Amino acid sequence: VQAILALARSRTGASRALIAWCDEDEPWTYVASRDGDDMAMQRLDPATLPDLLPAPLADSVFLFDRARGRLLVREPGGRHFRRRFGNALPSALADRFGLDSGLAIGVSADGMRGVLVLTGINGMAGDDLVIGEAIGEAVTVVFNRHTALDNVTREAASRARLAMARDIHDSVLQLLAGTAFRLEAVRRLLPPASAAITPVADLQEELV
């Protein structure tokens, strides 16, 4: 995450970078921000930030100015247009972190979705959208790698647990078989009229 924020700031000249994202497998929303040399990380209840971006802009790159209610959106075909769209960033996100104007990049990957916001960019213009699109692609690659690594880790852990369960199962079977053989030896040593023969035989049956 630190690398993502550092890359985004260096490419845009932003004074501050913030990324908020959620993972489908975890009940949390994560927020990381870098302002100068200060790095902060938060884990929030999803109810705190129910929506990171409205659906029409979930995968978009746009410049925003909340005070003016203006957006400059980069369309998939590379066409720019200005449109009054109200406040694109959800108030819960923008108000909590003081995001009044800047560049927003919707990001999504396998099992993850989020938004990267850059503020304090001098002379924001349409060219920043092209840069933002490239940054968004880089973030998606990082997220996908993270997801792939997480999946590999989980699979390895699952295999290890399965192998351990098999070892325990085999060990228990060996123990029970050994006990049954010992009981058989004990039964043969008992006198034919011994009252212990029946309980020993019953115990052998239960073990087998």
PDB file of C-alpha atoms in Angstrom:
ATOM      1  CA  VAL A   1       0.000   0.000   0.000  1.00  0.00           C
ATOM      2  CA  GLN A   2       2.832   2.408   0.816  1.00  0.00           C
ATOM      3  CA  ALA A   3       4.340   1.736  -2.605  1.00  0.00           C
ATOM      4  CA  ILE A   4       1.005   2.483  -4.303  1.00  0.00           C
ATOM      5  CA  LEU A   5       0.617   5.806  -2.505  1.00  0.00           C
ATOM      6  CA  ALA A   6       4.231   6.799  -3.151  1.00  0.00           C
ATOM      7  CA  LEU A   7       3.867   5.988  -6.861  1.00  0.00           C
ATOM      8  CA  ALA A   8       0.617   7.930  -7.163  1.00  0.00           C
ATOM      9  CA  ARG A   9       2.063  11.020  -5.466  1.00  0.00           C
ATOM     10  CA  SER A  10       5.250  10.988  -7.517  1.00  0.00           C
ATOM     11  CA  ARG A  11       3.369  10.693 -10.824  1.00  0.00           C
ATOM     12  CA  THR A  12       0.863  13.456 -10.092  1.00  0.00           C
ATOM     13  CA  GLY A  13       2.715  15.794  -7.739  1.00  0.00           C
ATOM     14  CA  ALA A  14      -0.118  15.412  -5.223  1.00  0.00           C
ATOM     15  CA  SER A  15       0.570  16.502  -1.659  1.00  0.00           C
ATOM     16  CA  ARG A  16      -1.672  13.780  -0.273  1.00  0.00           C
ATOM     17  CA  ALA A  17      -2.752  10.314  -1.372  1.00  0.00           C
ATOM     18  CA  LEU A  18      -5.474   8.165   0.140  1.00  0.00           C
ATOM     19  CA  ILE A  19      -6.730   4.738  -0.825  1.00  0.00           C
ATOM     20  CA  ALA A  20      -9.828   3.059   0.595  1.00  0.00           C
ATOM     21  CA  TRP A  21     -10.719  -0.503  -0.264  1.00  0.00           C
ATOM     22  CA  CYS A  22     -12.643  -3.528   0.877  1.00  0.00           C
ATOM     23  CA  ASP A  23     -12.094  -7.230   0.437  1.00  0.00           C
ATOM     24  CA  GLU A  24     -15.079  -9.490  -0.261  1.00  0.00           C
ATOM     25  CA  ASP A  25     -13.666 -12.081   2.155  1.00  0.00           C
ATOM     26  CA  GLU A  26     -13.257  -9.668   5.072  1.00  0.00           C
ATOM     27  CA  PRO A  27     -15.883  -7.610   6.936  1.00  0.00           C
ATOM     28  CA  TRP A  28     -13.802  -4.420   7.006  1.00  0.00           C
ATOM     29  CA  THR A  29     -13.038  -1.314   4.986  1.00  0.00           C
ATOM     30  CA  TYR A  30      -9.381  -0.310   4.982  1.00  0.00           C
ATOM     31  CA  VAL A  31      -8.093   3.224   4.520  1.00  0.00           C
ATOM     32  CA  ALA A  32      -4.445   4.156   4.062  1.00  0.00           C
ATOM     33  CA  SER A  33      -3.201   7.707   3.541  1.00  0.00           C
ATOM     34  CA  ARG A  34       0.099   9.438   3.037  1.00  0.00           C
ATOM     35  CA  ASP A  35       0.480  13.148   3.667  1.00  0.00           C
ATOM     36  CA  GLY A  36       4.079  14.266   3.291  1.00  0.00           C
ATOM     37  CA  ASP A  37       6.115  11.786   5.322  1.00  0.00           C
ATOM     38  CA  ASP A  38       3.174  10.823   7.516  1.00  0.00           C
ATOM     39  CA  MET A  39       1.594   7.428   6.821  1.00  0.00           C
ATOM     40  CA  ALA A  40      -1.664   6.373   8.453  1.00  0.00           C
ATOM     41  CA  MET A  41      -3.695   3.168   8.257  1.00  0.00           C
ATOM     42  CA  GLN A  42      -7.215   2.528   9.535  1.00  0.00           C
ATOM     43  CA  ARG A  43      -9.577  -0.417   9.627  1.00  0.00           C
ATOM     44  CA  LEU A  44     -13.201   0.678   9.693  1.00  0.00           C
ATOM     45  CA  ASP A  45     -16.535  -1.018  10.104  1.00  0.00           C
ATOM     46  CA  PRO A  46     -18.231  -1.214   6.674  1.00  0.00           C
ATOM     47  CA  ALA A  47     -21.164   0.771   8.055  1.00  0.00           C
ATOM     48  CA  THR A  48     -18.803   3.733   8.476  1.00  0.00           C
ATOM     49  CA  LEU A  49     -18.129   3.864   4.724  1.00  0.00           C
ATOM     50  CA  PRO A  50     -20.993   1.931   3.111  1.00  0.00           C
ATOM     51  CA  ASP A  51     -20.096   3.056  -0.426  1.00  0.00           C
ATOM     52  CA  LEU A  52     -16.657   3.938  -1.742  1.00  0.00           C
ATOM     53  CA  LEU A  53     -17.900   5.188  -5.114  1.00  0.00           C
ATOM     54  CA  PRO A  54     -21.311   5.397  -6.782  1.00  0.00           C
ATOM     55  CA  ALA A  55     -21.886   2.589  -9.286  1.00  0.00           C
ATOM     56  CA  PRO A  56     -21.608   4.794 -12.435  1.00  0.00           C
ATOM     57  CA  LEU A  57     -18.083   5.827 -11.411  1.00  0.00           C
ATOM     58  CA  ALA A  58     -16.873   2.622  -9.753  1.00  0.00           C
ATOM     59  CA  ASP A  59     -14.264   1.979 -12.457  1.00  0.00           C
ATOM     60  CA  SER A  60     -13.764   5.556 -13.638  1.00  0.00           C
ATOM     61  CA  VAL A  61     -11.026   8.146 -13.364  1.00  0.00           C
ATOM     62  CA  PHE A  62     -12.235  11.675 -12.687  1.00  0.00           C
ATOM     63  CA  LEU A  63     -11.302  15.103 -11.388  1.00  0.00           C
ATOM     64  CA  PHE A  64     -13.722  16.447  -8.807  1.00  0.00           C
ATOM     65  CA  ASP A  65     -14.516  19.714  -7.099  1.00  0.00           C
ATOM     66  CA  ARG A  66     -17.102  19.239  -4.376  1.00  0.00           C
ATOM     67  CA  ALA A  67     -17.654  22.945  -3.759  1.00  0.00           C
ATOM     68  CA  ARG A  68     -18.648  23.464  -7.408  1.00  0.00           C
ATOM     69  CA  GLY A  69     -20.222  20.068  -7.875  1.00  0.00           C
ATOM     70  CA  ARG A  70     -18.151  19.475 -11.016  1.00  0.00           C
ATOM     71  CA  LEU A  71     -16.524  16.424 -12.483  1.00  0.00           C
ATOM     72  CA  LEU A  72     -14.235  15.840 -15.412  1.00  0.00           C
ATOM     73  CA  VAL A  73     -14.527  12.171 -16.272  1.00  0.00           C
ATOM     74  CA  ARG A  74     -12.380  10.067 -18.554  1.00  0.00           C
ATOM     75  CA  GLU A  75     -14.558   7.762 -20.580  1.00  0.00           C
ATOM     76  CA  PRO A  76     -13.327   4.278 -21.583  1.00  0.00           C
ATOM     77  CA  GLY A  77     -12.870   5.517 -25.155  1.00  0.00           C
ATOM     78  CA  GLY A  78     -10.608   8.331 -24.014  1.00  0.00           C
ATOM     79  CA  ARG A  79     -13.218  11.107 -24.432  1.00  0.00           C
ATOM     80  CA  HIS A  80     -13.374  13.872 -21.803  1.00  0.00           C
ATOM     81  CA  PHE A  81     -16.513  15.698 -20.826  1.00  0.00           C
ATOM     82  CA  ARG A  82     -17.531  18.094 -18.111  1.00  0.00           C
ATOM     83  CA  ARG A  83     -20.698  17.304 -16.273  1.00  0.00           C
ATOM     84  CA  ARG A  84     -22.454  18.513 -13.183  1.00  0.00           C
ATOM     85  CA  PHE A  85     -22.837  15.297 -11.253  1.00  0.00           C
ATOM     86  CA  GLY A  86     -23.292  16.543  -7.716  1.00  0.00           C
ATOM     87  CA  ASN A  87     -20.733  15.203  -5.260  1.00  0.00           C
ATOM     88  CA  ALA A  88     -19.266  12.037  -6.757  1.00  0.00           C
ATOM     89  CA  LEU A  89     -17.397  10.977  -3.651  1.00  0.00           C
ATOM     90  CA  PRO A  90     -19.725   9.722  -0.906  1.00  0.00           C
ATOM     91  CA  SER A  91     -20.061  12.289   1.862  1.00  0.00           C
ATOM     92  CA  ALA A  92     -19.039   9.746   4.498  1.00  0.00           C
ATOM     93  CA  LEU A  93     -15.665   9.338   2.781  1.00  0.00           C
ATOM     94  CA  ALA A  94     -15.100  12.931   1.662  1.00  0.00           C
ATOM     95  CA  ASP A  95     -16.152  14.554   4.955  1.00  0.00           C
ATOM     96  CA  ARG A  96     -14.263  12.123   7.166  1.00  0.00           C
ATOM     97  CA  PHE A  97     -10.979  12.632   5.333  1.00  0.00           C
ATOM     98  CA  GLY A  98     -11.373  16.186   4.035  1.00  0.00           C
ATOM     99  CA  LEU A  99     -11.468  15.318   0.327  1.00  0.00           C
ATOM    100  CA  ASP A 100     -12.735  18.521  -1.279  1.00  0.00           C
ATOM    101  CA  SER A 101     -11.104  18.407  -4.701  1.00  0.00           C
ATOM    102  CA  GLY A 102      -8.620  16.273  -6.550  1.00  0.00           C
ATOM    103  CA  LEU A 103      -8.190  13.203  -8.722  1.00  0.00           C
ATOM    104  CA  ALA A 104     -10.174  10.038  -7.950  1.00  0.00           C
ATOM    105  CA  ILE A 105      -9.404   6.638  -9.437  1.00  0.00           C
ATOM    106  CA  GLY A 106     -11.836   3.752  -9.091  1.00  0.00           C
ATOM    107  CA  VAL A 107      -9.967   0.468  -8.748  1.00  0.00           C
ATOM    108  CA  SER A 108     -11.162  -3.111  -8.743  1.00  0.00           C
ATOM    109  CA  ALA A 109      -9.544  -6.522  -8.830  1.00  0.00           C
ATOM    110  CA  ASP A 110     -10.370 -10.104  -7.994  1.00  0.00           C
ATOM    111  CA  GLY A 111     -12.321  -9.911  -4.752  1.00  0.00           C
ATOM    112  CA  MET A 112     -11.413  -6.272  -4.098  1.00  0.00           C
ATOM    113  CA  ARG A 113     -12.783  -2.837  -4.924  1.00  0.00           C
ATOM    114  CA  GLY A 114     -11.785   0.621  -3.851  1.00  0.00           C
ATOM    115  CA  VAL A 115     -10.881   4.185  -4.708  1.00  0.00           C
ATOM    116  CA  LEU A 116      -7.591   6.050  -4.780  1.00  0.00           C
ATOM    117  CA  VAL A 117      -7.855   9.801  -4.170  1.00  0.00           C
ATOM    118  CA  LEU A 118      -5.081  12.340  -4.763  1.00  0.00           C
ATOM    119  CA  THR A 119      -5.387  15.899  -3.486  1.00  0.00           C
ATOM    120  CA  GLY A 120      -3.207  18.989  -3.586  1.00  0.00           C
ATOM    121  CA  ILE A 121      -2.380  18.655  -7.302  1.00  0.00           C
ATOM    122  CA  ASN A 122      -1.294  21.999  -8.739  1.00  0.00           C
ATOM    123  CA  GLY A 123      -3.061  23.052 -11.944  1.00  0.00           C
ATOM    124  CA  MET A 124      -5.270  20.006 -12.343  1.00  0.00           C
ATOM    125  CA  ALA A 125      -6.159  19.371 -15.986  1.00  0.00           C
ATOM    126  CA  GLY A 126      -7.396  16.689 -18.349  1.00  0.00           C
ATOM    127  CA  ASP A 127      -3.894  15.269 -18.684  1.00  0.00           C
ATOM    128  CA  ASP A 128      -4.134  14.160 -15.064  1.00  0.00           C
ATOM    129  CA  LEU A 129      -6.897  11.764 -16.113  1.00  0.00           C
ATOM    130  CA  VAL A 130      -4.537   9.962 -18.483  1.00  0.00           C
ATOM    131  CA  ILE A 131      -1.967   9.664 -15.688  1.00  0.00           C
ATOM    132  CA  GLY A 132      -4.712   8.531 -13.321  1.00  0.00           C
ATOM    133  CA  GLU A 133      -5.784   5.793 -15.698  1.00  0.00           C
ATOM    134  CA  ALA A 134      -2.221   4.439 -15.814  1.00  0.00           C
ATOM    135  CA  ILE A 135      -2.020   4.568 -12.015  1.00  0.00           C
ATOM    136  CA  GLY A 136      -5.339   2.716 -11.769  1.00  0.00           C
ATOM    137  CA  GLU A 137      -4.008  -0.069 -13.988  1.00  0.00           C
ATOM    138  CA  ALA A 138      -0.892  -0.352 -11.800  1.00  0.00           C
ATOM    139  CA  VAL A 139      -3.001  -0.534  -8.639  1.00  0.00           C
ATOM    140  CA  THR A 140      -5.164  -3.251 -10.185  1.00  0.00           C
ATOM    141  CA  VAL A 141      -2.037  -5.290 -10.941  1.00  0.00           C
ATOM    142  CA  VAL A 142      -0.878  -4.917  -7.325  1.00  0.00           C
ATOM    143  CA  PHE A 143      -4.301  -5.909  -5.978  1.00  0.00           C
ATOM    144  CA  ASN A 144      -4.473  -8.935  -8.273  1.00  0.00           C
ATOM    145  CA  ARG A 145      -1.017 -10.050  -7.163  1.00  0.00           C
ATOM    146  CA  HIS A 146      -2.058  -9.653  -3.547  1.00  0.00           C
ATOM    147  CA  THR A 147      -5.196 -11.718  -4.149  1.00  0.00           C
ATOM    148  CA  ALA A 148      -3.239 -14.420  -5.986  1.00  0.00           C
ATOM    149  CA  LEU A 149      -0.652 -14.569  -3.197  1.00  0.00           C
ATOM    150  CA  ASP A 150      -3.396 -14.725  -0.583  1.00  0.00           C
ATOM    151  CA  ASN A 151      -5.096 -17.572  -2.462  1.00  0.00           C
ATOM    152  CA  VAL A 152      -1.830 -19.501  -2.733  1.00  0.00           C
ATOM    153  CA  THR A 153      -1.178 -18.979   0.985  1.00  0.00           C
ATOM    154  CA  ARG A 154      -4.657 -20.184   1.906  1.00  0.00           C
ATOM    155  CA  GLU A 155      -4.345 -23.214  -0.361  1.00  0.00           C
ATOM    156  CA  ALA A 156      -0.959 -24.097   1.148  1.00  0.00           C
ATOM    157  CA  ALA A 157      -2.401 -23.754   4.652  1.00  0.00           C
ATOM    158  CA  SER A 158      -5.367 -25.932   3.680  1.00  0.00           C
ATOM    159  CA  ARG A 159      -3.055 -28.616   2.300  1.00  0.00           C
ATOM    160  CA  ALA A 160      -0.972 -28.491   5.465  1.00  0.00           C
ATOM    161  CA  ARG A 161      -4.077 -28.917   7.637  1.00  0.00           C
ATOM    162  CA  LEU A 162      -5.258 -31.818   5.467  1.00  0.00           C
ATOM    163  CA  ALA A 163      -1.858 -33.514   5.693  1.00  0.00           C
ATOM    164  CA  MET A 164      -1.842 -33.041   9.471  1.00  0.00           C
ATOM    165  CA  ALA A 165      -5.363 -34.486   9.722  1.00  0.00           C
ATOM    166  CA  ARG A 166      -4.285 -37.522   7.711  1.00  0.00           C
ATOM    167  CA  ASP A 167      -1.219 -38.020   9.894  1.00  0.00           C
ATOM    168  CA  ILE A 168      -3.354 -37.832  13.031  1.00  0.00           C
ATOM    169  CA  HIS A 169      -5.899 -40.222  11.523  1.00  0.00           C
ATOM    170  CA  ASP A 170      -3.197 -42.730  10.568  1.00  0.00           C
ATOM    171  CA  SER A 171      -1.553 -42.435  13.986  1.00  0.00           C
ATOM    172  CA  VAL A 172      -4.865 -43.067  15.755  1.00  0.00           C
ATOM    173  CA  LEU A 173      -5.559 -46.115  13.562  1.00  0.00           C
ATOM    174  CA  GLN A 174      -2.117 -47.498  14.320  1.00  0.00           C
ATOM    175  CA  LEU A 175      -2.640 -46.920  18.028  1.00  0.00           C
ATOM    176  CA  LEU A 176      -6.031 -48.642  17.994  1.00  0.00           C
ATOM    177  CA  ALA A 177      -4.694 -51.582  15.994  1.00  0.00           C
ATOM    178  CA  GLY A 178      -1.761 -51.956  18.374  1.00  0.00           C
ATOM    179  CA  THR A 179      -4.091 -51.853  21.356  1.00  0.00           C
ATOM    180  CA  ALA A 180      -6.350 -54.496  19.782  1.00  0.00           C
ATOM    181  CA  PHE A 181      -3.362 -56.816  19.270  1.00  0.00           C
ATOM    182  CA  ARG A 182      -2.277 -56.326  22.869  1.00  0.00           C
ATOM    183  CA  LEU A 183      -5.780 -57.115  24.110  1.00  0.00           C
ATOM    184  CA  GLU A 184      -5.759 -60.287  22.034  1.00  0.00           C
ATOM    185  CA  ALA A 185      -2.492 -61.294  23.690  1.00  0.00           C
ATOM    186  CA  VAL A 186      -3.993 -60.540  27.117  1.00  0.00           C
ATOM    187  CA  ARG A 187      -7.127 -62.576  26.312  1.00  0.00           C
ATOM    188  CA  ARG A 188      -5.062 -65.606  25.341  1.00  0.00           C
ATOM    189  CA  LEU A 189      -3.171 -65.429  28.621  1.00  0.00           C
ATOM    190  CA  LEU A 190      -6.365 -65.444  30.650  1.00  0.00           C
ATOM    191  CA  PRO A 191      -7.680 -68.737  32.024  1.00  0.00           C
ATOM    192  CA  PRO A 192     -10.630 -70.097  29.988  1.00  0.00           C
ATOM    193  CA  ALA A 193     -12.988 -69.623  32.920  1.00  0.00           C
ATOM    194  CA  SER A 194     -11.831 -66.046  33.670  1.00  0.00           C
ATOM    195  CA  ALA A 195     -14.590 -63.464  34.070  1.00  0.00           C
ATOM    196  CA  ALA A 196     -12.358 -60.924  32.264  1.00  0.00           C
ATOM    197  CA  ILE A 197     -12.490 -62.711  28.927  1.00  0.00           C
ATOM    198  CA  THR A 198     -15.860 -61.294  27.901  1.00  0.00           C
ATOM    199  CA  PRO A 199     -15.046 -57.620  28.737  1.00  0.00           C
ATOM    200  CA  VAL A 200     -11.693 -57.906  26.941  1.00  0.00           C
ATOM    201  CA  ALA A 201     -13.363 -59.436  23.869  1.00  0.00           C
ATOM    202  CA  ASP A 202     -15.992 -56.650  23.874  1.00  0.00           C
ATOM    203  CA  LEU A 203     -13.285 -53.992  24.038  1.00  0.00           C
ATOM    204  CA  GLN A 204     -11.498 -55.645  21.096  1.00  0.00           C
ATOM    205  CA  GLU A 205     -14.693 -55.472  19.053  1.00  0.00           C
ATOM    206  CA  GLU A 206     -15.106 -51.754  19.801  1.00  0.00           C
ATOM    207  CA  LEU A 207     -11.526 -51.010  18.746  1.00  0.00           C
ATOM    208  CA  VAL A 208     -11.874 -52.917  15.491  1.00  0.00           C
TER     209      VAL A 208
END
